[in-house]
PDB file of C-alpha atoms and ligand atoms in Angstrom:
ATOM      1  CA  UNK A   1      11.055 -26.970 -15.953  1.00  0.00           C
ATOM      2  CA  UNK A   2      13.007 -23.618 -15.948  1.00  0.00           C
ATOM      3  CA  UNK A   3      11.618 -20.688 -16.342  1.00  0.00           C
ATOM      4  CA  UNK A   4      13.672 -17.133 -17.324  1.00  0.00           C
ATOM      5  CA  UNK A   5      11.761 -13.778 -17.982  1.00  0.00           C
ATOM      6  CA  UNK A   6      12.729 -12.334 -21.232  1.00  0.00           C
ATOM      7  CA  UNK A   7      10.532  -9.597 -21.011  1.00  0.00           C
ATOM      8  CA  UNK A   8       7.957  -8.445 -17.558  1.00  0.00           C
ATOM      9  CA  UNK A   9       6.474  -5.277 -18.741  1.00  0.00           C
ATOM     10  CA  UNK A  10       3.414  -4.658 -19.811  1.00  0.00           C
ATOM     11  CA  UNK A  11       2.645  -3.221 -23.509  1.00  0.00           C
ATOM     12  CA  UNK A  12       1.991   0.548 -24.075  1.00  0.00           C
ATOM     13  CA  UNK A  13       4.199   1.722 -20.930  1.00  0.00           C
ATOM     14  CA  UNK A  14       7.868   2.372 -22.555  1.00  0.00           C
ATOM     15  CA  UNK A  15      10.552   1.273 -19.887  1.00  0.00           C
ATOM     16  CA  UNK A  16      14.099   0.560 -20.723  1.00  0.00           C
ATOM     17  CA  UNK A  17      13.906  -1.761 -17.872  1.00  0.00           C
ATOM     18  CA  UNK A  18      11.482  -4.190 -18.498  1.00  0.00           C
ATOM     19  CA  UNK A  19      10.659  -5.531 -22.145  1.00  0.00           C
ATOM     20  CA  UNK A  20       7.426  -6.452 -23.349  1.00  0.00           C
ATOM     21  CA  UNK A  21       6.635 -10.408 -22.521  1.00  0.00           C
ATOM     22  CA  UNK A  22       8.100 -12.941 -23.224  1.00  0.00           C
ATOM     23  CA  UNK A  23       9.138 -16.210 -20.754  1.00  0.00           C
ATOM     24  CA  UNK A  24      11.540 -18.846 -22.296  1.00  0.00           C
ATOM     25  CA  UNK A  25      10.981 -22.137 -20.727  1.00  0.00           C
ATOM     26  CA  UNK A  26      12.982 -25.033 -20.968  1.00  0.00           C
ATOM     27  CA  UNK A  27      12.836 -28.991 -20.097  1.00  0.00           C
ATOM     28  CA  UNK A  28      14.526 -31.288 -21.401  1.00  0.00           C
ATOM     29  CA  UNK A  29      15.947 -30.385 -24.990  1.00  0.00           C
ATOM     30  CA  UNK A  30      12.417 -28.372 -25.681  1.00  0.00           C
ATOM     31  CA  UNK A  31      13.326 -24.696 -25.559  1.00  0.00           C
ATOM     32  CA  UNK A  32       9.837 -22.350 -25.795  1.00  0.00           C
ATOM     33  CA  UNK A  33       9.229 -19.312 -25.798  1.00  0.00           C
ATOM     34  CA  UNK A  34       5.833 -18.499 -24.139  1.00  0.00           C
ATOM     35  CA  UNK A  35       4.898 -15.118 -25.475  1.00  0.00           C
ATOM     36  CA  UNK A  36       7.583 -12.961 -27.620  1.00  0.00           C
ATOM     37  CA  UNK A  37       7.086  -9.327 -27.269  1.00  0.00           C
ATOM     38  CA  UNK A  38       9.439  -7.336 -28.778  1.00  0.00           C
ATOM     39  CA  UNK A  39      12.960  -6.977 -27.909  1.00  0.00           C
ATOM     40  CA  UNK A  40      12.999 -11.176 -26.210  1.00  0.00           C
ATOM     41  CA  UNK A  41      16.153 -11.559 -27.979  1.00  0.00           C
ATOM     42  CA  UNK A  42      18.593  -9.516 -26.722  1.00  0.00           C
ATOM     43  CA  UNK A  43      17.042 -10.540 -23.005  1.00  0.00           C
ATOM     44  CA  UNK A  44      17.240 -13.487 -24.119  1.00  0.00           C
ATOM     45  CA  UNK A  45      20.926 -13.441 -24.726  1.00  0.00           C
ATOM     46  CA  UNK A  46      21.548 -11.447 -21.852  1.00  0.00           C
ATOM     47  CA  UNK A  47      19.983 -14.078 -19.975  1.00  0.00           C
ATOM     48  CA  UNK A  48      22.784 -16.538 -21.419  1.00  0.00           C
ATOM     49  CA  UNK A  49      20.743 -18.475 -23.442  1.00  0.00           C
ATOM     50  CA  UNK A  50      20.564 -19.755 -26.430  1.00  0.00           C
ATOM     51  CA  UNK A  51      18.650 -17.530 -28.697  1.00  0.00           C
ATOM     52  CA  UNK A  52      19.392 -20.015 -31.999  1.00  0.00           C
ATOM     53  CA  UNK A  53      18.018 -23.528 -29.851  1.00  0.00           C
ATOM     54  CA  UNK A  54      13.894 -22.265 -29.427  1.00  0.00           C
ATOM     55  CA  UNK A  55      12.052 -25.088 -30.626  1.00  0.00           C
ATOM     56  CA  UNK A  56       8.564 -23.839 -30.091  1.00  0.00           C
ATOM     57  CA  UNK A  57       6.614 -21.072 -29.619  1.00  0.00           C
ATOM     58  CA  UNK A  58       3.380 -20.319 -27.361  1.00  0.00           C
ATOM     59  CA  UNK A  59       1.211 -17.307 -27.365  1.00  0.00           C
ATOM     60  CA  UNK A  60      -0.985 -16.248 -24.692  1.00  0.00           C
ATOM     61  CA  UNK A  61      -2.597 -13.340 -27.559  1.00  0.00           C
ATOM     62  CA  UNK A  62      -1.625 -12.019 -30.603  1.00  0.00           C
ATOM     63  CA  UNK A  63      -1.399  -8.496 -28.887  1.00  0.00           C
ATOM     64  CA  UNK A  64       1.599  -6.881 -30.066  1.00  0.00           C
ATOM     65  CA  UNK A  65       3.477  -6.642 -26.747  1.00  0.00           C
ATOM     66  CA  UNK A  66       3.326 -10.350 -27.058  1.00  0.00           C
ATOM     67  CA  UNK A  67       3.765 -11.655 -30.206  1.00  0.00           C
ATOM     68  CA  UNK A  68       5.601  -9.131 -32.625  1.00  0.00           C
ATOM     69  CA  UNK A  69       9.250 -10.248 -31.630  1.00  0.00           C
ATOM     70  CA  UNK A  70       8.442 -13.449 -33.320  1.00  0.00           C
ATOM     71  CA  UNK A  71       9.321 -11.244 -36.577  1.00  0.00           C
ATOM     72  CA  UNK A  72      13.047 -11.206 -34.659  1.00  0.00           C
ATOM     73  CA  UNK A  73      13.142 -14.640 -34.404  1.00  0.00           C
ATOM     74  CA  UNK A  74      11.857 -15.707 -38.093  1.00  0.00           C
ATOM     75  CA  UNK A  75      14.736 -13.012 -39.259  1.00  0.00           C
ATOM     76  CA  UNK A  76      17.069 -15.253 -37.443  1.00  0.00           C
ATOM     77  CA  UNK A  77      15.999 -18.569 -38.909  1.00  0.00           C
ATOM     78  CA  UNK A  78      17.454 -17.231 -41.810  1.00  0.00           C
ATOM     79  CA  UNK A  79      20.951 -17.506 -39.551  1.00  0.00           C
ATOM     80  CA  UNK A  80      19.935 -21.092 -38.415  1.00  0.00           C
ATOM     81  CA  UNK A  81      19.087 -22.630 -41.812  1.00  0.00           C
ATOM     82  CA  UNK A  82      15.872 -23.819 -41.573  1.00  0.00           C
ATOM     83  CA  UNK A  83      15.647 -25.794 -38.241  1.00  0.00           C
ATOM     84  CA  UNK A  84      11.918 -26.139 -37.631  1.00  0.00           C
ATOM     85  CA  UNK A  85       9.846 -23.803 -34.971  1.00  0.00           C
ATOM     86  CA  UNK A  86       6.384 -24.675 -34.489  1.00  0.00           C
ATOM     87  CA  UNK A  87       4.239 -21.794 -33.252  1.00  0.00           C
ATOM     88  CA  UNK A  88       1.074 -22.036 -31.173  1.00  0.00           C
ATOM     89  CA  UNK A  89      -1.580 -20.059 -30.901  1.00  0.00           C
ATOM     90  CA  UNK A  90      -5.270 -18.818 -30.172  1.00  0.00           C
ATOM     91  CA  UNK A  91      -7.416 -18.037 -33.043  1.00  0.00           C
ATOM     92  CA  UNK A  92      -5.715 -15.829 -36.113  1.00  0.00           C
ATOM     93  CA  UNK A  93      -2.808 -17.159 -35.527  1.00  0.00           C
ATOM     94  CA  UNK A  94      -1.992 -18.529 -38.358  1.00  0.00           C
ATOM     95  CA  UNK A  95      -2.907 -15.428 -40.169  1.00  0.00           C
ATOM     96  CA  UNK A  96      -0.940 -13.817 -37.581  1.00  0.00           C
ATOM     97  CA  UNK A  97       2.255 -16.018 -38.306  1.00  0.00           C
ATOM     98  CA  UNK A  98       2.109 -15.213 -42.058  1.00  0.00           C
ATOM     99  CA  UNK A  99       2.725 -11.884 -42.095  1.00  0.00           C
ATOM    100  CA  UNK A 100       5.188 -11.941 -39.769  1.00  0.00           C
ATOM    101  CA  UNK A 101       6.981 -14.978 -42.475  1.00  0.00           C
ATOM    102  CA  UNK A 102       6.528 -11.821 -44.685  1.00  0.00           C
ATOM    103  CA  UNK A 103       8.301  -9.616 -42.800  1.00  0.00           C
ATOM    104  CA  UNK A 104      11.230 -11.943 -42.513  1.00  0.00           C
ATOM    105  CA  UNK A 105      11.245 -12.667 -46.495  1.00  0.00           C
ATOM    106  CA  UNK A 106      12.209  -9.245 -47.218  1.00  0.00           C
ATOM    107  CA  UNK A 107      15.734  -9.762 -45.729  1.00  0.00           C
ATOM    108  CA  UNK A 108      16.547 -12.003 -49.195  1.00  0.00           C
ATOM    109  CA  UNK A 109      15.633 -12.433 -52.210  1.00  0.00           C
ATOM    110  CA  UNK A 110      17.507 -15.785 -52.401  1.00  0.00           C
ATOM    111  CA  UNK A 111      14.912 -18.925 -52.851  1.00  0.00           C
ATOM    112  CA  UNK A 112      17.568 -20.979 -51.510  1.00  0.00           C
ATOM    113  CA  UNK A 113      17.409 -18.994 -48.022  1.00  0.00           C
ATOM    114  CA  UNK A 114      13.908 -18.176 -48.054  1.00  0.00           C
ATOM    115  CA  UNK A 115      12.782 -21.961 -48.312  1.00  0.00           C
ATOM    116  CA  UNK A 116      14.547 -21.840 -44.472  1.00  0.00           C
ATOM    117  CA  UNK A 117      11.349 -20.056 -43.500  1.00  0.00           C
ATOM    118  CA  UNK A 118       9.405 -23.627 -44.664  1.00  0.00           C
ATOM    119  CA  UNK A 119      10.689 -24.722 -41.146  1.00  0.00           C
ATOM    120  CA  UNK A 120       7.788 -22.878 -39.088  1.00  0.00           C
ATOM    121  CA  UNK A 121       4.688 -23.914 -38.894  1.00  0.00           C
ATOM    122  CA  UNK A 122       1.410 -23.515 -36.843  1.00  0.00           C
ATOM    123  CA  UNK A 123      -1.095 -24.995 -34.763  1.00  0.00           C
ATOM    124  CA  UNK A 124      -4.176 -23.699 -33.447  1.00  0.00           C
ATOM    125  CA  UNK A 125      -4.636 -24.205 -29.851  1.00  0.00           C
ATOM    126  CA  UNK A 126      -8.495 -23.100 -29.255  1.00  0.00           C
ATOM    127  CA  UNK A 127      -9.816 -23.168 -26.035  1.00  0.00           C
ATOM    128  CA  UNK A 128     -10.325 -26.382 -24.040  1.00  0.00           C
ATOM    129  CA  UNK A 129      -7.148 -27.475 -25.976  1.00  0.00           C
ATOM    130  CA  UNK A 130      -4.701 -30.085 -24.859  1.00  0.00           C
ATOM    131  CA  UNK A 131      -1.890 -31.780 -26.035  1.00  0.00           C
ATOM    132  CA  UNK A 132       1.967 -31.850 -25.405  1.00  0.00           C
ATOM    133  CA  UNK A 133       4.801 -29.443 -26.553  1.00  0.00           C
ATOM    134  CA  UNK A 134       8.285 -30.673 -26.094  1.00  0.00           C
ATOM    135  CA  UNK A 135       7.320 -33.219 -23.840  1.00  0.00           C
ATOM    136  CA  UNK A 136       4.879 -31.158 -21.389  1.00  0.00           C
ATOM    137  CA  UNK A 137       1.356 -31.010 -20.995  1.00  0.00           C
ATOM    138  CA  UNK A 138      -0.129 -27.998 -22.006  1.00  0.00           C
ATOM    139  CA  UNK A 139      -4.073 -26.753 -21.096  1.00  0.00           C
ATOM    140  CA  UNK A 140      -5.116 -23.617 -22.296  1.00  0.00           C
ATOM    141  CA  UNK A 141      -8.150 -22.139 -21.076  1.00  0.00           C
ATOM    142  CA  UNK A 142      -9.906 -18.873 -22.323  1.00  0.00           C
ATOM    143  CA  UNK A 143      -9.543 -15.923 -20.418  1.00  0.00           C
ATOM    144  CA  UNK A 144     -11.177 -12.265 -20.648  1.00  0.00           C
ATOM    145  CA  UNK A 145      -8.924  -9.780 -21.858  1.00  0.00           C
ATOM    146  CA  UNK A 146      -9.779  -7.780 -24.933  1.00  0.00           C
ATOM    147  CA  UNK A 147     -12.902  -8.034 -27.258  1.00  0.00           C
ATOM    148  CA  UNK A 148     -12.926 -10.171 -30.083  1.00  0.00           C
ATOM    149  CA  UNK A 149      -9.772 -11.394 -29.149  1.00  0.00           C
ATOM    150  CA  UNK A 150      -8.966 -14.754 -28.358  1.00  0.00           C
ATOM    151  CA  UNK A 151      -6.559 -15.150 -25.265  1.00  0.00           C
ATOM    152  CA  UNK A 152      -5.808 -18.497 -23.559  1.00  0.00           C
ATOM    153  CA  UNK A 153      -4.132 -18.803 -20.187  1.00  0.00           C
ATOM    154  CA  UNK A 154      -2.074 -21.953 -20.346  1.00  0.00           C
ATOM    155  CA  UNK A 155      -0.939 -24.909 -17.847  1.00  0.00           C
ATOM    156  CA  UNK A 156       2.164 -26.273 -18.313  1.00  0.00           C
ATOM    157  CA  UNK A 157       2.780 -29.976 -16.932  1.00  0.00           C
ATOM    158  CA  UNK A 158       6.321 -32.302 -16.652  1.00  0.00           C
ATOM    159  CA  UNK A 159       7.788 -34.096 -14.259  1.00  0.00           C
ATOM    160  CA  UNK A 160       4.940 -33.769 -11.070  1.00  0.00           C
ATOM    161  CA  UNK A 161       5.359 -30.009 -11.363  1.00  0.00           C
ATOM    162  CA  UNK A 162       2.971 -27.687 -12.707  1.00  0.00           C
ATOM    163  CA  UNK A 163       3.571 -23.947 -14.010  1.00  0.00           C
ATOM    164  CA  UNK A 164       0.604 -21.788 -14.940  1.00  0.00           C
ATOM    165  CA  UNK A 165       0.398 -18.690 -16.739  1.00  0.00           C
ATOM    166  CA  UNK A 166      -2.291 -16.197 -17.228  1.00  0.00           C
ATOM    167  CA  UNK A 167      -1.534 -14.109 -20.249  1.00  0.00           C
ATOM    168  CA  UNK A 168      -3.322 -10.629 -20.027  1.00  0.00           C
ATOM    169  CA  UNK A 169      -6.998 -10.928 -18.351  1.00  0.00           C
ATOM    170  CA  UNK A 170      -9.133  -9.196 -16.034  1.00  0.00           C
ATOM    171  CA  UNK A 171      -9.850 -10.944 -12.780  1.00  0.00           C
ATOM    172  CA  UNK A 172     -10.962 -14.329 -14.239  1.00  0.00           C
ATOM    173  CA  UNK A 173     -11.826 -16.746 -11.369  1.00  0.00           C
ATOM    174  CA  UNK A 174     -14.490 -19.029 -13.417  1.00  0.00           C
ATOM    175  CA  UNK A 175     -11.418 -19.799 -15.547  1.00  0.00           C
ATOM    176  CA  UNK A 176      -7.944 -19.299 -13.802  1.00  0.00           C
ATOM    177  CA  UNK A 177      -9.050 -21.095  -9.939  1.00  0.00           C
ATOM    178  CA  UNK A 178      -9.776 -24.690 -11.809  1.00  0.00           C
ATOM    179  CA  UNK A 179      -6.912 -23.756 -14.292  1.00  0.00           C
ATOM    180  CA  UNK A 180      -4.141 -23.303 -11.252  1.00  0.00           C
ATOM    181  CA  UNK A 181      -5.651 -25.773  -8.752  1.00  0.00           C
ATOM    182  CA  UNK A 182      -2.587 -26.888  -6.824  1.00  0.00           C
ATOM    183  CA  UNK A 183       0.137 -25.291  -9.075  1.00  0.00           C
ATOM    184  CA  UNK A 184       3.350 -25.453  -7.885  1.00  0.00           C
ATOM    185  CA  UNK A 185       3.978 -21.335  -9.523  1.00  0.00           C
ATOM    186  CA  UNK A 186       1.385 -19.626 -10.906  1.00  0.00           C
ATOM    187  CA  UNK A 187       2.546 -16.559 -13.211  1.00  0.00           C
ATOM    188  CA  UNK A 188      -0.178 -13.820 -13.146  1.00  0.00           C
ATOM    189  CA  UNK A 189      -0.333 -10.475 -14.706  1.00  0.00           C
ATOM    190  CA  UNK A 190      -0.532  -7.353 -12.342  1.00  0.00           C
ATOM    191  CA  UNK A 191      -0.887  -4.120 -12.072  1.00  0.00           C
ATOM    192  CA  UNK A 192      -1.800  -1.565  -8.692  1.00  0.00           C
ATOM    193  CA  UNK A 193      -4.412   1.185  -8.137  1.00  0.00           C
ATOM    194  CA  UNK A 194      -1.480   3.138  -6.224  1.00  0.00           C
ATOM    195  CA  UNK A 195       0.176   3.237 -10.279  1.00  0.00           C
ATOM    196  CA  UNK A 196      -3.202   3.781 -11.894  1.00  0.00           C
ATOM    197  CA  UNK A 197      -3.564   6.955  -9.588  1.00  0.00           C
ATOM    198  CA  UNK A 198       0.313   8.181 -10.198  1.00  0.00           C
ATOM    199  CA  UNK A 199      -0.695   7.526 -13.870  1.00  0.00           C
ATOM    200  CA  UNK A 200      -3.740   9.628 -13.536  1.00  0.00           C
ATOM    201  CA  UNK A 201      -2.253  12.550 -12.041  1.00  0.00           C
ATOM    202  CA  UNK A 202      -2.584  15.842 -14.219  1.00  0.00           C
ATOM    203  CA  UNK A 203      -4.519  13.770 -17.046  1.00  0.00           C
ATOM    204  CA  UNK A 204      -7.681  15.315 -17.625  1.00  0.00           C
ATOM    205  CA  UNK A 205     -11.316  13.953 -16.750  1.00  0.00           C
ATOM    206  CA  UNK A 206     -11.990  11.912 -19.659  1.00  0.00           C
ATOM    207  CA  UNK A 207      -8.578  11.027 -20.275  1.00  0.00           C
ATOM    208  CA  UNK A 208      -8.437  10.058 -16.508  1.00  0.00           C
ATOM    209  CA  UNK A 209     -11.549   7.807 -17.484  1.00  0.00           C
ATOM    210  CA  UNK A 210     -10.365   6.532 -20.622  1.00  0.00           C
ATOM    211  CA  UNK A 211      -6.846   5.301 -18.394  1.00  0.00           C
ATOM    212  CA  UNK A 212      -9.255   3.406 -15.891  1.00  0.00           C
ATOM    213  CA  UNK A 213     -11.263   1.509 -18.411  1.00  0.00           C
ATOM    214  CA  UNK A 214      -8.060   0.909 -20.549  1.00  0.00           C
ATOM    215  CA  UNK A 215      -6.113  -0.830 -17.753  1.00  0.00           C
ATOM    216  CA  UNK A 216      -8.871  -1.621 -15.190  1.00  0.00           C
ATOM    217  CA  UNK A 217     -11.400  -3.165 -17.876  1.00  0.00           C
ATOM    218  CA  UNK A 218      -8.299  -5.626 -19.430  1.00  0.00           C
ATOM    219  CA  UNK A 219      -6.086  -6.531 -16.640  1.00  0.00           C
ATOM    220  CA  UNK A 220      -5.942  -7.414 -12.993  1.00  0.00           C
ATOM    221  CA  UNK A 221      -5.040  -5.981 -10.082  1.00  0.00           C
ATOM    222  CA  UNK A 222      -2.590  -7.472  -7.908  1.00  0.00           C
ATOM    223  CA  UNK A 223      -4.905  -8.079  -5.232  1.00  0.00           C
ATOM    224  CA  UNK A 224      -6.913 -10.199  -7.531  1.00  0.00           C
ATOM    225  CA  UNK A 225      -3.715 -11.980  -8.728  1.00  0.00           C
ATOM    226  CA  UNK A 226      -3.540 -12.863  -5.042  1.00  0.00           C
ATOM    227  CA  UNK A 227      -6.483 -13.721  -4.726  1.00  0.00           C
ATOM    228  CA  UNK A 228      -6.764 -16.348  -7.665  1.00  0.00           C
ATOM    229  CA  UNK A 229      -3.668 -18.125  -6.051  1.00  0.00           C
ATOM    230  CA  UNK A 230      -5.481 -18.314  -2.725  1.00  0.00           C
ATOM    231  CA  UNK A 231      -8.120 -20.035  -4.179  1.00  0.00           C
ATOM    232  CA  UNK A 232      -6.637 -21.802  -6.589  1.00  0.00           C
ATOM    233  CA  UNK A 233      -4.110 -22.911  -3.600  1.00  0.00           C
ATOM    234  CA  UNK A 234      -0.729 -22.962  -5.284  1.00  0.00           C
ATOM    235  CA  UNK A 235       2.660 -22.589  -3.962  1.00  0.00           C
ATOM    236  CA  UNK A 236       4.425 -19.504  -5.562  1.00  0.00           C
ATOM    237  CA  UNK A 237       3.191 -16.372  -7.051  1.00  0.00           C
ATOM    238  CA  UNK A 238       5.115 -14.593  -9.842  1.00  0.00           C
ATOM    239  CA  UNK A 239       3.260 -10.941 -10.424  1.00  0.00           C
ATOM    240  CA  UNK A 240       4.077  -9.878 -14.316  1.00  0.00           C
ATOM    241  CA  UNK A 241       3.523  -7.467 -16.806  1.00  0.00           C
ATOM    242  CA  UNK A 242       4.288  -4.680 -14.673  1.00  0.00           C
ATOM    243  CA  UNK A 243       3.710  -1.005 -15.891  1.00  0.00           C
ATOM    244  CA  UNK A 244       6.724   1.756 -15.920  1.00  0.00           C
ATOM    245  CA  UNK A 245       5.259   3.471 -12.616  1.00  0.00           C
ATOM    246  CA  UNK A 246       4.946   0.638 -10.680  1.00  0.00           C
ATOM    247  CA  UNK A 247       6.820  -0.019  -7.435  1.00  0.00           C
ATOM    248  CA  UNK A 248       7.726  -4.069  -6.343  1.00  0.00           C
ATOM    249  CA  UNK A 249       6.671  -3.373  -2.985  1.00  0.00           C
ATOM    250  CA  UNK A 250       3.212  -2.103  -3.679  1.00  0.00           C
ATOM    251  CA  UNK A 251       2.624  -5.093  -5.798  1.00  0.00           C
ATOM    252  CA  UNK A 252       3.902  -7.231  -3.471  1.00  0.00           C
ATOM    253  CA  UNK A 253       2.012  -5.336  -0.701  1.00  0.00           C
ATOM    254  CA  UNK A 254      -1.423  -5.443  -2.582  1.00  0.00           C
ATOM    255  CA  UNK A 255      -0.982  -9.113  -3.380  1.00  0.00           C
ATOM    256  CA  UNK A 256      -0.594  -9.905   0.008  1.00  0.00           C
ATOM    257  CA  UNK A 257      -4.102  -8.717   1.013  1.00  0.00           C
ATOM    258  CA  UNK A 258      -5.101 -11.690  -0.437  1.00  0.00           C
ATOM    259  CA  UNK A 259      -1.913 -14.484  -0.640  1.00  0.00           C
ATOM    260  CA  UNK A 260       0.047 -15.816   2.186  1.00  0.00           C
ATOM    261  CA  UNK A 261       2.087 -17.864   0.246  1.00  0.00           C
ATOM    262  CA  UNK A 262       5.942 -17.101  -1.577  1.00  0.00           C
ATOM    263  CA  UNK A 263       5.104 -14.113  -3.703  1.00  0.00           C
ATOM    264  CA  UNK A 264       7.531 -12.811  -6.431  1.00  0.00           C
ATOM    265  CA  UNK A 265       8.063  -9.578  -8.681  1.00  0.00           C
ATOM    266  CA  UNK A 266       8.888 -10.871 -12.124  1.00  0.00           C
ATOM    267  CA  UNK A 267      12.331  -9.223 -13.587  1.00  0.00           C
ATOM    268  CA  UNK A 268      13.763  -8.987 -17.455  1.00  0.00           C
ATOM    269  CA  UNK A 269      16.151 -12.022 -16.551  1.00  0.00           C
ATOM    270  CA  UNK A 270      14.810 -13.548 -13.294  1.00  0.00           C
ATOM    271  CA  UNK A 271      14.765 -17.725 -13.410  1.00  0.00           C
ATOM    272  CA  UNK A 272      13.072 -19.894 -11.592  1.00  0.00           C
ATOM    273  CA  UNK A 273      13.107 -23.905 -11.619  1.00  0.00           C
ATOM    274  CA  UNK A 274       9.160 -25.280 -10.964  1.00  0.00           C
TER     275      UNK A 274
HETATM  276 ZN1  LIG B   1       0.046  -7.246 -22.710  1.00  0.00          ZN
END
């Protein structure tokens, strides 16, 4: 399996340097796109791949740094006649999936074209799911993020390697140390208390409070990234979703409090082979 970052950053925190996520994996002739925030496309094709060959796509949540580029890529199917895109998903998905169809529709108001958009179709993946995509395993396990939202970390399996990604979640050992037992790279969301204080900075009291429970009470540190791979024992840590203010090092740094292993900053077009 290869793995290329199409997007690192995290949603609400604008930075021309990092789109919102998105990782395009690839094995064999499956081509999938594991989260498509916004703007995947052009990193896509920056990346020099293929932005007309994605055969399926994963979500982690239907947040919209994560799933409202799919809109981009129905609008293309227009372009590639029809070939078939299955999209999976946690719970509303499918809901999810057609309005976005809807949004695509509007760019013609020929039946011929539109029946192009026939080629997509969905499948739930609920927690405790598992079946294959494109010839790898796939195990998706619930993780906390947001309320009333349903968001699934996912294990990806081929070939004796094993590639795990967390989606956005708090610090979620019950789910994430079982989930990642012995993966070979585990791809965690992160962010730093040294960015949530440079965030803070001039904000007022309950602004300053409402920043803290926004980020703190959704998504994990980088210490408890590290922490999770420690325990869960695998090889390579990939620290994602990073926010506009953060700094590679501190991530990195904080991580390491916990992690002795390889640990990496995710990067709009970094690859990897697991
Ligand atoms: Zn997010």
């Amino acid at each position: 399996m290869r793995i290329t970052f199409c997007g690192s950053g995290a949603g609400g925190s604008v930075n021309p340097r990092r789109g919102a996520a998105s990782i395009h994996l690839a094995h064999g002739d499956a081509r999938i796109l594991v989260d498509a925030g916004p703007g995947f496309m052009e990193r896509m094709v920056d990346s020099g791949l293929d932005a007309d060959a994605v055969s399926d796509v994963v979500f982690s949540h239907l947040h919209f740094d994560h799933a409202m580029g799919v809109v981009e890529l129905f609008t293309r199917l227009i372009v590639r006649r029809g070939a078939p895109v299955t999209v999976f998903g946690p719970r509303d998905t499918d809901t999810y999936i057609e309005a976005a169809l809807g949004f695509a529709r509007v760019n013609s108001t020929n039946d011929f074209i539109l029946r192009w958009l026939d080629g997509v179709s969905v499948e739930l993946t609920r927690p405790g799911d598992e079946r294959e995509i494109g010839g790898i395993a796939v195990r998706s396990v619930e993780v906390p993020h947001a309320p009333n939202l349903e968001c699934l970390a996912r294990r990806f399996e081929a070939g004796g390697r094993s590639l795990v990604y967390t989606g956005d979640t708090t610090y979620a050992p019950e789910s994430l140390v079982p989930l990642a037992d012995g993966a070979d790279v585990l791809v965690h969301e992160a962010y730093t208390e040294s960015c949530l204080a440079r965030m803070a900075a001039g904000l007022s009291e309950s602004a300053r409070a409402g920043l803290y429970r926004g980020v703190g009470g959704t998504h994990s540190t980088a210490e408890s990234a590290g922490r999770i791979a420690r325990d869960a024992g695998v090889n390579t840590l990939v620290l994602t979703h990073i926010m506009s203010l953060e700094q590679d090092w501190e991530l990195v740094e904080e991580a390491r409090r916990a992690f002795d292993g390889t640990i990496v900053v995710a990067s709009d077009g970094l690859s990897l082979d697991v």
